[in-house]
Coordinates of C-alpha atoms (C1' of nucleotides) in Angstrom, one line a residue:
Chain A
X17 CA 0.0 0.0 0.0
X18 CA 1.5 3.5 -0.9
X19 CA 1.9 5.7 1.6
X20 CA -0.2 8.6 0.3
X21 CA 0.2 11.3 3.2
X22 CA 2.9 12.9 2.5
X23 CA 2.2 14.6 6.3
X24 CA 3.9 17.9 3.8
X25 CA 0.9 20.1 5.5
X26 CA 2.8 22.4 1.9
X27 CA 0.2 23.3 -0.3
X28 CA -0.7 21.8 -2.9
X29 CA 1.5 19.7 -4.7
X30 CA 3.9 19.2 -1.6
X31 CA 2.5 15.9 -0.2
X32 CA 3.1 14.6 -3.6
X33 CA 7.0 14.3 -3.1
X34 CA 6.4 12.4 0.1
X35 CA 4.4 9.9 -1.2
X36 CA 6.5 6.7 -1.9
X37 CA 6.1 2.9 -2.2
X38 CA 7.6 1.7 0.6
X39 CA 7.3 -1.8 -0.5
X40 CA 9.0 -1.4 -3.0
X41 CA 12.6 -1.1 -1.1
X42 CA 12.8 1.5 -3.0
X43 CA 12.7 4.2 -0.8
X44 CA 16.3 4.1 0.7
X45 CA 17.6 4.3 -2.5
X46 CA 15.3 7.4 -2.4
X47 CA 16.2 9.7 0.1
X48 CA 19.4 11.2 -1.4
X49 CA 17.2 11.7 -4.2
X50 CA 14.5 13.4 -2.7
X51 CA 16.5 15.8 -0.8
X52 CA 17.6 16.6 -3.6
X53 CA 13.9 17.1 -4.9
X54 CA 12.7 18.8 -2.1
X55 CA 15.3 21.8 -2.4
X56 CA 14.7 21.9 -6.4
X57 CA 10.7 21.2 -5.4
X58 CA 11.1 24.3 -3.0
X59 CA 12.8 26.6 -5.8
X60 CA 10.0 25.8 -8.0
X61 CA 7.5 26.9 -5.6
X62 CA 9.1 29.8 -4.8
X63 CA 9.0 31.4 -8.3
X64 CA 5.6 29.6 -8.9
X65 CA 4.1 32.5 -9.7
X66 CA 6.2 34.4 -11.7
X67 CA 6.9 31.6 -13.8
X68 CA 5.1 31.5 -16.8
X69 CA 4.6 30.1 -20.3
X70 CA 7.9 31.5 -21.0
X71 CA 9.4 28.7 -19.4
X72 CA 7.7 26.3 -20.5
X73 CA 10.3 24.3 -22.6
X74 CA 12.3 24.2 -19.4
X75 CA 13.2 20.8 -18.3
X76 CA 16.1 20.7 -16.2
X77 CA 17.6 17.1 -15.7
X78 CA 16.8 17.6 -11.2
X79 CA 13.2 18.0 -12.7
X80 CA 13.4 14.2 -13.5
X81 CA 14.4 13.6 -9.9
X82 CA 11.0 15.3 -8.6
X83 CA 8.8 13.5 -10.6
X84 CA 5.4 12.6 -8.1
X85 CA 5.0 9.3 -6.9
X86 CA 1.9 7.8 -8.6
X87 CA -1.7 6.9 -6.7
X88 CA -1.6 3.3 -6.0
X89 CA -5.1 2.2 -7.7
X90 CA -5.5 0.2 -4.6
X91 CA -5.8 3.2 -3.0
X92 CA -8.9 4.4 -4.7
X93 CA -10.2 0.9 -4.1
X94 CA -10.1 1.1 -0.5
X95 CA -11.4 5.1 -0.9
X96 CA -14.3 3.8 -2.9
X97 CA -14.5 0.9 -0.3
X98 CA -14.5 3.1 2.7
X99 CA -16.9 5.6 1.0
X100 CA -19.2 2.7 -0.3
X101 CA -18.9 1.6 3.7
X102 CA -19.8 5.2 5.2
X103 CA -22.6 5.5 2.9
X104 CA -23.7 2.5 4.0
X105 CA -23.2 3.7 7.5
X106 CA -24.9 6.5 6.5
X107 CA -27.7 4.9 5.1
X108 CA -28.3 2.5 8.1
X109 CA -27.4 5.8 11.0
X110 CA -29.2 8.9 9.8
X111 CA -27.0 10.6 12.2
X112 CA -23.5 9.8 11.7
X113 CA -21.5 12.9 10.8
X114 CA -20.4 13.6 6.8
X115 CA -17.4 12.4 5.7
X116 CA -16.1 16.0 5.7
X117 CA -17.2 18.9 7.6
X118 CA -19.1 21.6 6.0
X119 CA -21.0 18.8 3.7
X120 CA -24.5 17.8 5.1
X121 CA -25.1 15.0 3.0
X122 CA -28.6 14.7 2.6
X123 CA -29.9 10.8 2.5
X124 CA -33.6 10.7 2.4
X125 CA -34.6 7.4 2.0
X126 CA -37.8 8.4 -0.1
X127 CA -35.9 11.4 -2.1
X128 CA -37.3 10.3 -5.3
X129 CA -40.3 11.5 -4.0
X130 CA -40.3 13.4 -0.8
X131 CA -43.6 15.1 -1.3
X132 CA -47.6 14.3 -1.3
X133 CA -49.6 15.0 -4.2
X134 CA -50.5 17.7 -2.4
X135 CA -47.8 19.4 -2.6
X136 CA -46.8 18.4 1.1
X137 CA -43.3 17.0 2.3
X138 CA -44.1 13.5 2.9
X139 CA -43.8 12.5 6.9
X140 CA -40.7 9.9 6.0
X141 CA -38.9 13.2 4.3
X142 CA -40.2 15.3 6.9
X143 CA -39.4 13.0 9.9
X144 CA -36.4 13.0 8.3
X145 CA -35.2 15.9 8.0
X146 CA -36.1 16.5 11.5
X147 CA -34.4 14.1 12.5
X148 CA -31.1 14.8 10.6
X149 CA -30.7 18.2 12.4
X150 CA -32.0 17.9 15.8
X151 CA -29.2 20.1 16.5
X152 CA -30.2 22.6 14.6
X153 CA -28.9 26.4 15.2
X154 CA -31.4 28.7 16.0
X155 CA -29.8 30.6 18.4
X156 CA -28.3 33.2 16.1
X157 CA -30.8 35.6 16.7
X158 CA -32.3 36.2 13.6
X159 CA -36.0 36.5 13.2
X160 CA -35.8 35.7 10.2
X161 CA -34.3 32.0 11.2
X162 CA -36.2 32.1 14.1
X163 CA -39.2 32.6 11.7
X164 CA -37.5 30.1 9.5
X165 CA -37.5 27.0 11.4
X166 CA -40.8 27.8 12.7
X167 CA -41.3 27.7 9.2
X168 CA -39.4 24.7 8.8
X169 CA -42.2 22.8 11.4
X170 CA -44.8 23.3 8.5
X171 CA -45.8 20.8 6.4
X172 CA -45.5 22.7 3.7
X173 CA -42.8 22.4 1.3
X174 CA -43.0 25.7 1.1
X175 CA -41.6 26.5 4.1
X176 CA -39.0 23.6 4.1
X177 CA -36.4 25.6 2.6
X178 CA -33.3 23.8 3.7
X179 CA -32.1 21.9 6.9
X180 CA -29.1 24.4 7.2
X181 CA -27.4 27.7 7.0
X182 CA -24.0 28.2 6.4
X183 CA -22.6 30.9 8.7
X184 CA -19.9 33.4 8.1
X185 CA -17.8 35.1 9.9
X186 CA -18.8 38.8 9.1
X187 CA -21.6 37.8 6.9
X188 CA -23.9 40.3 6.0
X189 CA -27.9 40.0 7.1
X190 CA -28.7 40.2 3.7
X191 CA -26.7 36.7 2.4
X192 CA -28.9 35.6 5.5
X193 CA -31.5 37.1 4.0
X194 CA -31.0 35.8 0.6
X195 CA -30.9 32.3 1.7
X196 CA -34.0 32.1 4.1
X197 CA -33.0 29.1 5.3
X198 CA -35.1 28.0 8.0
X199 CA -32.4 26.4 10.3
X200 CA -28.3 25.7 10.8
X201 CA -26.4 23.1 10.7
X202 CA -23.6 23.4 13.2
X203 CA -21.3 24.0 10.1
X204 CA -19.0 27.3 10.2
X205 CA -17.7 28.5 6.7
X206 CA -13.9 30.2 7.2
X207 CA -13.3 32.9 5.0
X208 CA -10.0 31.3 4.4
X209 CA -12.0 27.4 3.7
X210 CA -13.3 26.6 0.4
X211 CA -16.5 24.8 1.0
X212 CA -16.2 21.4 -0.1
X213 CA -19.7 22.3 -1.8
X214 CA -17.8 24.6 -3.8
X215 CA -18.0 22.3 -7.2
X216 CA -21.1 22.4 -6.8
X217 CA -21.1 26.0 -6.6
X218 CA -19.5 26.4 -9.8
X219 CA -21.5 23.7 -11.0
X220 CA -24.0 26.3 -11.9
X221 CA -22.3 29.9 -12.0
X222 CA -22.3 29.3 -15.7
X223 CA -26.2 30.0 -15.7
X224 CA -25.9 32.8 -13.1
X225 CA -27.3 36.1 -14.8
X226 CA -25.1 38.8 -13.8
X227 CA -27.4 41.6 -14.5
X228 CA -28.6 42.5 -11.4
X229 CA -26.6 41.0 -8.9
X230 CA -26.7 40.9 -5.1
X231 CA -26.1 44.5 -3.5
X232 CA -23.3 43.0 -1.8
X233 CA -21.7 41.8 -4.6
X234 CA -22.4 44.5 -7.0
X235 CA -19.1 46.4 -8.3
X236 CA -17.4 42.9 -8.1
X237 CA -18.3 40.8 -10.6
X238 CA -16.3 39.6 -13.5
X239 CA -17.1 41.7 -16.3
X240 CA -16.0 39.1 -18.4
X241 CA -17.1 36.3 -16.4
X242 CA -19.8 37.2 -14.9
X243 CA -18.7 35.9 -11.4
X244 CA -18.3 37.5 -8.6
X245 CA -14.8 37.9 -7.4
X246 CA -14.1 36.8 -4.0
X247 CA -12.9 40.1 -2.3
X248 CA -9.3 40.6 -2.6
X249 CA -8.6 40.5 1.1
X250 CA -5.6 40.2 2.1
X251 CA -6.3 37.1 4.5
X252 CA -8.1 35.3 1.6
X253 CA -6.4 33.7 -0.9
X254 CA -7.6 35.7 -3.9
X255 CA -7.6 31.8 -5.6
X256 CA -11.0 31.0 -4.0
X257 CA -13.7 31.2 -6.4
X258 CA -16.1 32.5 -3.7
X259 CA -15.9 34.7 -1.1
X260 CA -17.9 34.1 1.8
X261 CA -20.5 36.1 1.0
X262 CA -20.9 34.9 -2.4
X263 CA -21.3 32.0 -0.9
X264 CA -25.0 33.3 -0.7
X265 CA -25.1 31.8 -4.0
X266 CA -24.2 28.1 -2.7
X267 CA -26.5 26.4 -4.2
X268 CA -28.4 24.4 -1.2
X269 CA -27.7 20.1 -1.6
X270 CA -31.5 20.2 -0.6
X271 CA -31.9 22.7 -3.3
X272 CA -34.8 20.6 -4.5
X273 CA -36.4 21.0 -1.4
X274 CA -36.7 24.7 -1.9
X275 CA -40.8 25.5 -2.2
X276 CA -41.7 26.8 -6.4
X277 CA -43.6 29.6 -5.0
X278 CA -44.9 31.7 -2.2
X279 CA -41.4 32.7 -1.1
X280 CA -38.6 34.6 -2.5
X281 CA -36.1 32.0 -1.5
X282 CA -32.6 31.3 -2.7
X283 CA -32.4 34.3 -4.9
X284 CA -29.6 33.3 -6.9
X285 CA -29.1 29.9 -4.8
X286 CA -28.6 28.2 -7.5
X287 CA -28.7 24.2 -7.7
X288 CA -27.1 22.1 -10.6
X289 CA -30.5 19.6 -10.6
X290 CA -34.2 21.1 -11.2
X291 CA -36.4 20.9 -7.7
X292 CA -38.5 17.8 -6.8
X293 CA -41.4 19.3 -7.8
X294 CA -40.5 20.0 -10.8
X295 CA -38.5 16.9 -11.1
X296 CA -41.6 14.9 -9.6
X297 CA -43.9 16.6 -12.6
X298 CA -40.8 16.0 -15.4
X299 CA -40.8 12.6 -14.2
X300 CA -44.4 11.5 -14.6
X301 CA -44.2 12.8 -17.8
X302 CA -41.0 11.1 -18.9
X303 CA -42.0 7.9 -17.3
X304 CA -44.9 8.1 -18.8
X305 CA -43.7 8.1 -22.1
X306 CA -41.0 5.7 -21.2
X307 CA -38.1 8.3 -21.0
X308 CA -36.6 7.6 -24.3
X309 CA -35.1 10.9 -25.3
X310 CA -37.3 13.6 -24.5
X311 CA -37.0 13.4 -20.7
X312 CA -37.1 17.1 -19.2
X313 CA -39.5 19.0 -21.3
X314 CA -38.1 22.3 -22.3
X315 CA -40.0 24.4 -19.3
X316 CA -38.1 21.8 -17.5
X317 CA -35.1 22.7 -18.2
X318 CA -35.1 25.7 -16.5
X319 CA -34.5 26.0 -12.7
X320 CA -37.6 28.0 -10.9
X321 CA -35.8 31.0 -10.6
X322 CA -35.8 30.9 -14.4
X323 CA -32.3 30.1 -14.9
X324 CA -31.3 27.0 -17.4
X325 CA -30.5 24.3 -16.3
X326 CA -26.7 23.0 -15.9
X327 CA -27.3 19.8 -16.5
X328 CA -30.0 20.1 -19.2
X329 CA -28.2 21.6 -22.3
X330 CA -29.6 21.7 -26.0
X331 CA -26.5 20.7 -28.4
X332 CA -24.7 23.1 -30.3
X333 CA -26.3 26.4 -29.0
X334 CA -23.6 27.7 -26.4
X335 CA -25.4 29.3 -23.8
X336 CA -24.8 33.3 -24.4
X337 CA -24.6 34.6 -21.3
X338 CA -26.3 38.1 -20.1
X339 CA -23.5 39.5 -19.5
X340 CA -22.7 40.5 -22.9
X341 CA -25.0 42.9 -23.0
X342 CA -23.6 44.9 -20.0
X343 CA -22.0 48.3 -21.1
X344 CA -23.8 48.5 -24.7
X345 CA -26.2 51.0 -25.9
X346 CA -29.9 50.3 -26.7
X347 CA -28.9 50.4 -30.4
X348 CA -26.7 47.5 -29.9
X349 CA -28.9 45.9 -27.1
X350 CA -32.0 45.9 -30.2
X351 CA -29.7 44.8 -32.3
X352 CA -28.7 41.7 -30.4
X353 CA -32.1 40.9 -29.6
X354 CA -33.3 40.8 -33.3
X355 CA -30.3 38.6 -34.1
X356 CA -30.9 36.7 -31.4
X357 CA -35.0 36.4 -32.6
X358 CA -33.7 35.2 -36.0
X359 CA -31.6 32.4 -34.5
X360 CA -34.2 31.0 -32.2
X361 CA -35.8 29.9 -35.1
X362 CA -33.0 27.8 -35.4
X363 CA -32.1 27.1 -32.3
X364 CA -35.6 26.1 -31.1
X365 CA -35.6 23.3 -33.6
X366 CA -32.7 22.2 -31.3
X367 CA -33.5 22.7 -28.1
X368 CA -35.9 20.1 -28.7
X369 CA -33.1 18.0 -28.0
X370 CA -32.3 19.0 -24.4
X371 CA -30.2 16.3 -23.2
X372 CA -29.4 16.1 -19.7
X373 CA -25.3 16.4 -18.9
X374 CA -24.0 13.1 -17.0
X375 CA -22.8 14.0 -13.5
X376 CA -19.6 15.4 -13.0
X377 CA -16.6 13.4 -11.3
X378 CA -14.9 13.4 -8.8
X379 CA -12.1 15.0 -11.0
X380 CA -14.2 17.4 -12.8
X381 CA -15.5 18.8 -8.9
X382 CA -12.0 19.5 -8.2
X383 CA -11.0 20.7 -11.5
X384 CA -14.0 23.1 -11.2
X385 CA -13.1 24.4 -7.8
X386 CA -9.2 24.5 -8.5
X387 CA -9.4 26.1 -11.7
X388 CA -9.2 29.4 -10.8
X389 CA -6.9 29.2 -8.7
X390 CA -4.2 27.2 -11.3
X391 CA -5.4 29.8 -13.8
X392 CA -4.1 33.0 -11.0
X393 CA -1.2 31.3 -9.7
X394 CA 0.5 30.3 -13.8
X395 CA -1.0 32.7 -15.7
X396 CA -2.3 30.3 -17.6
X397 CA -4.9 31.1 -20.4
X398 CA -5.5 27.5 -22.0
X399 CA -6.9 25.0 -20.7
X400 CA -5.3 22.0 -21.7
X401 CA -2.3 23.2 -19.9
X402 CA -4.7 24.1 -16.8
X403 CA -5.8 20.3 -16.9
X404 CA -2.6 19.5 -17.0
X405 CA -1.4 21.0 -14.0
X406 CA -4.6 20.4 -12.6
X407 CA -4.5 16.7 -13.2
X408 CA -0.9 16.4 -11.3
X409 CA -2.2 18.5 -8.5
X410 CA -4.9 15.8 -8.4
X411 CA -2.8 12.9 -7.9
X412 CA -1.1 14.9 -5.2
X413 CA -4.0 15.7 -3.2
X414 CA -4.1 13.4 -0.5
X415 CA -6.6 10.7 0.5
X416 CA -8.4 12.9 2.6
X417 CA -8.8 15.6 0.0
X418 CA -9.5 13.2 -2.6
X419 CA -12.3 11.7 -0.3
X420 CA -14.1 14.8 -0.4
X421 CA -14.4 14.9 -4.1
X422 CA -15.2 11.3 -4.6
X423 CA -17.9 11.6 -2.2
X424 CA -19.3 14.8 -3.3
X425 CA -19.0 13.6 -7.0
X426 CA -20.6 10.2 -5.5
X427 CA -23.3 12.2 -4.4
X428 CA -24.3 13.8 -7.6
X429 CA -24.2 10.8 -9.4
X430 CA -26.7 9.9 -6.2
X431 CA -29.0 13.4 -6.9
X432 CA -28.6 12.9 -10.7
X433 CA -29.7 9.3 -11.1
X434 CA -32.7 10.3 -8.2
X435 CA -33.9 13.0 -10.6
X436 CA -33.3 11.5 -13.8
X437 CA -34.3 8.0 -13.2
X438 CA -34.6 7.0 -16.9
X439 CA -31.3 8.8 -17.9
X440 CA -28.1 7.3 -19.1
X441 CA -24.9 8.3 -20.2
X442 CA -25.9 6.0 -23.4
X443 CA -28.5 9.0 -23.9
X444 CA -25.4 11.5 -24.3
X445 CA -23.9 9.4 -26.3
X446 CA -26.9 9.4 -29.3
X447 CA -27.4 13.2 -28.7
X448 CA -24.3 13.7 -29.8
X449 CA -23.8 11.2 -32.1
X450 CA -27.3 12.9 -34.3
X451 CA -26.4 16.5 -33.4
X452 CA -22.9 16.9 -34.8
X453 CA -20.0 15.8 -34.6
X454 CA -17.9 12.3 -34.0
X455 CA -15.3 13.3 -31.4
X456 CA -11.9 12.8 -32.4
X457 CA -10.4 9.7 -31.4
X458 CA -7.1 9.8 -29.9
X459 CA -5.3 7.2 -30.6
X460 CA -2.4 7.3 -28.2
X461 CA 0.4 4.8 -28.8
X462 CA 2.1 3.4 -26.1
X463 CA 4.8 5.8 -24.7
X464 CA 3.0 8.6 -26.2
X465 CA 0.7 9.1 -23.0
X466 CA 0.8 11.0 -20.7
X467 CA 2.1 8.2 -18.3
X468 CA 5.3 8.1 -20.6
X469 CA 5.7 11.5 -21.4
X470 CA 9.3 12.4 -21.8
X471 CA 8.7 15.6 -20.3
X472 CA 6.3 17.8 -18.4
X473 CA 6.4 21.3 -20.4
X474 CA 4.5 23.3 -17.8
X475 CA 6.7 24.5 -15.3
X476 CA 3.8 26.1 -13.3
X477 CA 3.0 22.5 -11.5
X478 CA 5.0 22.9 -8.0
X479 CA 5.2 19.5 -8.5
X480 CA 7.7 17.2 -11.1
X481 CA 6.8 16.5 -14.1
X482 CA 6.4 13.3 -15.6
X483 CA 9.2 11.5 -17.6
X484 CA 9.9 8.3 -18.6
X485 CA 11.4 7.5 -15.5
X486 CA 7.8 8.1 -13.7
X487 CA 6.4 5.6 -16.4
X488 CA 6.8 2.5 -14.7
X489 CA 5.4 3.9 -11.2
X490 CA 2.4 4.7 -13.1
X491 CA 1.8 1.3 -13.9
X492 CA 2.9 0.0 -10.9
X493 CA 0.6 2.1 -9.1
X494 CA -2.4 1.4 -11.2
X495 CA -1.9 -2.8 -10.9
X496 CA 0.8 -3.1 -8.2
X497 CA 3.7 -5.2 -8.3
X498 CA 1.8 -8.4 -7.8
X499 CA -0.1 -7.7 -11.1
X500 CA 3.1 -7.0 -13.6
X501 CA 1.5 -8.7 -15.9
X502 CA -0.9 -5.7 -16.6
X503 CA 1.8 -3.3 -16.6
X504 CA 2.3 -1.8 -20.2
X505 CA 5.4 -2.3 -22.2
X506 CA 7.1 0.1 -21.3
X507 CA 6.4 -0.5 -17.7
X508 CA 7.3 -3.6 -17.8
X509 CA 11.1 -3.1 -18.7
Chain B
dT9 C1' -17.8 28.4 -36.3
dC10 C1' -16.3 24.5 -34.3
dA11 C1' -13.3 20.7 -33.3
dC12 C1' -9.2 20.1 -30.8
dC13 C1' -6.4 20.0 -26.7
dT14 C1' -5.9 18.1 -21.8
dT15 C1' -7.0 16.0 -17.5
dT16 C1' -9.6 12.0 -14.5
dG17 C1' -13.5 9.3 -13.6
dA18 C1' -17.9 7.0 -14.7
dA19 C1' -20.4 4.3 -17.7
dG20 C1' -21.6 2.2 -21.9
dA21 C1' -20.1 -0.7 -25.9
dC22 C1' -17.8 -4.5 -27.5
dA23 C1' -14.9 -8.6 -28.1
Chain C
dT5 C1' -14.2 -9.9 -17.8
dG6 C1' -11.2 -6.8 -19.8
dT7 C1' -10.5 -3.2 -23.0
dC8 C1' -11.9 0.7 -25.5
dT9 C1' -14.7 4.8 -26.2
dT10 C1' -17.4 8.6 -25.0
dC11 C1' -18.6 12.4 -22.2
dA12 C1' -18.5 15.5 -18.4
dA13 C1' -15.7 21.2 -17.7
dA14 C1' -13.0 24.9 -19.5
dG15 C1' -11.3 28.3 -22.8
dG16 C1' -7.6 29.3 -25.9
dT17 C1' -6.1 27.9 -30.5
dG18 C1' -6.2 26.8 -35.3
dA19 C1' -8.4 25.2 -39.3

DNA sequence: TCACCTTTGAAGACA
DNA sequence: TGTCTTCAAAGGTGA
């Protein structure tokens, strides 16, 4: 078993040179070596930032010495083991604590259809949820929570907005406000923390209409974007993609809990997956007609507060964000919007076709969450090199870290399968396959992967990069030493 | 305008 | 069962 914590406590990228296959008996052999790495490692860091593409070609021979040890697959075995045994913890103890703090996982045994016809949360959801959070805050002195979770004691949906609050250090009323959630979890939200929820976040910023946006974050949104900027304070790292109190817009995990009408809730709390309701309605009519390819009708498709939906997307009509009209005269603005009548002709023959997007990863959490961070710290523009560096970063997270994401990522494949019953990736696969294009298909030749790249060209890693040295560890890591006989060619001499 | 690049993981297809 | 392929995000790049 690889010894993944590499105890660094560095940032990213750090724990990576620690991690080493200690059975292997290779790891005496090692320590000159790594020394070695460690000062070159530290150099690198140091001018991480300034670094940039201009440096790109730079491949110094001590690089090949800091190449990072590979994840053992074993390793995300036993993770997938140990999170298929705490979900089965979780499923059999409704009160045993998330796998990581700040993540209320929500496990409702019914979800698929937590309400009565009537509209009403049904008792096992209710019961639930009242059970989940027996705990729950309400001692922060709102009236507004106070009002909440008397709220919260109603039957009706409507008023079952969310078993919990995040709380902020500094937060303003109004991100209170905004989120009118009727009760807190005991989870506290550092300014200096990402919230594991933040994939999820950015899961949906993409359909975030920057137009009018919260008073509190107006003057710092992305003009080109669209996004609010975290505030550039100088005890928050300017990487994080949300500052606290844009994490008003943290899409709730019981976001499909939140009532259709009657209360002004979650303005701009965004979640990736429609509600239940509208779920519940989508899915009698998809079931009915046996979910074939038409599952979400189009009003579907959008989330109550009007927004699209992430996950629903009609092929080939990129999603023109609002934005782009910011800063134009009415000329231009009239313009737009007569262009923009001519091609919904066209584009409303597609979006016929929504098809519903498969459930990000584990990876593709992290890479959402980490990418603007990689993007500030290289400089980086494109983002093949930004996967790059954001692939080794992966593999240098450590179990812990990578926990979060597999679980978080396990738990949208949970929310996306409970609210598209009928869908399957297969369904993706025949959108795409009548709408446009056949994706390329790379056909990479052994030693021409990334596993037995000769070099890493992206200096901007703080971590080594991969050469043909590292080759062998990647197979060995994926099958082990006891399964050589799966390693690759190359691996193998 | 759109496929490609690049990453990992999940899932479907196929032999 | 194992291997291969596709798709998910992202945005610059080049055809």
């Amino acid at each position: 078993m690889p010894q993944l914590n590499g105890g660094g406590g560095d940032d990213l990228g750090a724990n990576d040179e620690m991690i080493s296959f200690k059975d292997e008996g290779e790891q005496e052999e090692k320590i000159s070596e790594n020394l070695s790495a460690e000062r070159d490692l530290a150099d690198v860091k140091s001018s991480l930032v300034n670094e940039s593409e201009t440096n790109q070609n730079s491949s110094s021979d001590s690089e090949a010495e800091r190449r990072p040890p590979p994840r053992s697959e074993t390793f995300r075995d036993k993770t997938r083991e140990s999170l298929e045994e705490a979900a089965k913890r979780q499923d059999g103890g409704l009160f045993k604590s998330p796998p990581y703090p700040g993540y209320p996982f929500i496990m409702i045994p019914d979800l698929t259809s937590p309400y009565l016809p009537n509209g009403s949360l049904s008792p096992t959801a209710r019961t639930y949820l009242q059970m989940k959070w027996p705990l729950l805050d309400v001692n922060h002195g709102s009236l507004q929570s106070r009002q909440a979770l008397k709220d919260a004691r109603s039957p009706s949906p409507a008023h079952i907005v969310g078993p919990f609050c995040l709380e902020f250090p500094g937060q303003s009323d109004l991100s209170l406000h905004q989120f009118q959630l009727s009760n807190k979890v005991p989870v506290v939200q550092h300014p200096h923390h990402v919230h594991p929820l933040t994939p999820l976040i950015t899961y949906s910023n993409e359909h975030f209409t920057p137009g009018n946006p919260p008073p509190h974050l107006q003057g710092d949104v992305d003009p080109k974007t669209g996004i609010p900027r975290p505030p550039q304070h100088p005890d928050i790292s300017p990487y994080y993609p949300l500052s606290p109190g844009a994490v008003g817009q943290i899409p709730h995990p019981l976001g499909w809990l939140v009532p259709q009408q009657g209360q002004p809730v979650y303005q701009g709390f965004r979640h990736p997956y429609p509600t239940a309701l509208t779920v519940n309605a989508s899915m009698q009519s998809f079931l009915s007609s046996r979910f074939p390819h038409h599952m979400v009708p189009p009003h579907h498709s959008l989330h109550q507060t009007g927004i699209p939906h992430p996950a629903i997307v009609t092929p080939n009509v990129k999603q023109e964000s609002s934005h782009s009209d910011i800063g134009l005269n009415s000329s231009t603005i009239l313009y737009t919007l007569h262009r923009k009548h001519q091609d919904s002709k066209k584009e409303d023959e597609k979006k016929k076709q929504p098809h519903i997007k498969k459930p990000l990863n584990a990876f593709m959490l992290y890479m959402k969450e980490m990418r603007a961070k990689v993007v500030a710290e290289c400089t980086l523009k494109e983002s093949a090199a930004i996967n790059q560096i954001l692939g080794r970063r992966w593999h240098a997270l450590t179990r812990e870290e990578q926990a979060k994401y597999y679980e978080l990522a396990r738990k949208e494949r949970q929310l996306h399968m409970q609210l598209y019953p009928g869908w399957s990736a297969r369904d993706n696969y025949a959108a795409n396959q009548q709408g446009k294009k056949k994706k390329r298909k790379r056909d990479k030749q052994p030693g021409e992967g990334n596993e037995h790249r000769e070099y890493f060209p992206n200096p901007c890693l703080s971590l080594p990069p991969i050469t043909d040295l590292s080759a062998p560890k990647k197979c060995r890591a994926r099958f082990g030493l006891d399964q050589q006989n799966n390693w690759c060619g190359p691996c193998s001499l």
